Amino acid sequence: MSSIHNGDDADVFERWSAVLADVYIAWRTTNVQFAAGPAEGSPASRDDVVLAGLCRECDKPEGTGAGLDAVQMIDAAAQHVLGLRVLVDSRTVALTVWPVARAIAEHVAHAAWLLEPGIAPEARMARRWMARLAGAHRYRWMMAARKATRAQQRGAKETREAIRQQLLLRFPGADTEWDDPAENPGWTIAGETYPTLGKQSRLIENLGVESLAGVYDVLSLFAHPNPITLAMLVERNSVGDHVEFTYRVDTDQWVSVVRGASRLLYAAAHAACGYFALDAGHLEAWYDRCESGEQ
């Protein structure tokens, strides 16, 4: 196995390694604000007021909770950005950037779904708790599939049931059953259904990022096993008694993936700042530096 790189790529690798490090730092510097909660008059604080009236037994602000769940997804995407930087630094970009960028897109898409502007507060609360219950169902199935200990499986079941009760506290009588992990849950709560990641990814365009239409589909095309896309990236040569695979590295292609992933993190983080009405100055400064090529 080997890879073909252009001889003049060194500066490009260094630049995009710096860009990825910089956007991560911009996010970490911005992230410290969320611990204090939303600013007065922010969309999150307005949702908190409405939802407190709808769920008088809820002990924590629901709009803030949905926003913080989105922030957690954004932070996970930031960790994947660090992984993407490691691949750039090691010049391992022929195939590996696609699935990592796809993971970034998936976490950003989930955040975009939770932060979607203009939806009713009750719908945002429904999205939050459907996502939590779906995650608990999957965790329970995973523990069973791994043949975990009885205590571990019991703990996973208790976690799922606790989250189910929290959802039912907010939406009495809602359908919470999900029997087939191969299918998406058929829930409809407060007029909301639980979308696939592909459908969630369509909401990325609501974050105001340009030139990223179909990004999830493109990343999936190259991240999934596909003999056609592999043929575009790989040369097969018979060498003695074995076959050698040489991976072609298209600079424009991998840079496009890395640029898109960094912009997705920026867009999601900026949207979270908007929902909480917090300072996005560090993020905006990163975007200006990236666009101007200062790094």
Short mmCIF file of N, CA and C in Angstrom, two decimals, residues 47 73 83 121 158 165 179 192 199 215 233 258 263 280:
data_model
loop_
_atom_site.label_atom_id
_atom_site.label_comp_id
_atom_site.label_asym_id
_atom_site.label_seq_id
_atom_site.Cartn_x
_atom_site.Cartn_y
_atom_site.Cartn_z
N ASP A 47 -37.84 30.28 25.14
CA ASP A 47 -38.35 28.91 25.15
C ASP A 47 -38.49 28.39 26.57
N MET A 73 -23.23 17.99 21.22
CA MET A 73 -22.99 17.44 19.89
C MET A 73 -21.91 18.23 19.16
N GLY A 83 -9.29 14.89 15.28
CA GLY A 83 -8.90 13.68 14.58
C GLY A 83 -8.58 13.94 13.12
N PRO A 121 -41.56 26.04 20.75
CA PRO A 121 -40.82 25.54 21.91
C PRO A 121 -41.17 24.09 22.25
N GLU A 158 -32.82 0.28 32.96
CA GLU A 158 -33.29 1.28 33.92
C GLU A 158 -33.06 2.70 33.38
N GLN A 165 -39.84 7.83 31.15
CA GLN A 165 -40.73 8.50 32.10
C GLN A 165 -40.59 10.02 32.02
N ASP A 179 -39.28 -1.36 18.57
CA ASP A 179 -38.95 -2.78 18.65
C ASP A 179 -37.90 -3.24 17.67
N GLU A 192 -43.93 16.27 15.84
CA GLU A 192 -42.58 16.00 15.39
C GLU A 192 -42.36 14.50 15.24
N LYS A 199 -31.94 12.78 7.01
CA LYS A 199 -32.95 13.84 7.02
C LYS A 199 -32.52 14.98 7.94
N VAL A 215 -23.87 17.81 1.22
CA VAL A 215 -22.59 17.43 1.82
C VAL A 215 -22.64 16.05 2.44
N LEU A 233 -10.07 6.37 -6.67
CA LEU A 233 -9.02 6.75 -5.74
C LEU A 233 -7.86 5.77 -5.67
N VAL A 258 -11.89 18.92 4.11
CA VAL A 258 -11.43 19.54 5.35
C VAL A 258 -12.06 20.92 5.54
N ARG A 263 -16.01 24.34 8.38
CA ARG A 263 -17.11 25.30 8.28
C ARG A 263 -18.37 24.78 8.97
N ALA A 280 -20.09 35.44 19.74
CA ALA A 280 -19.51 34.56 18.73
C ALA A 280 -18.26 35.18 18.10
#
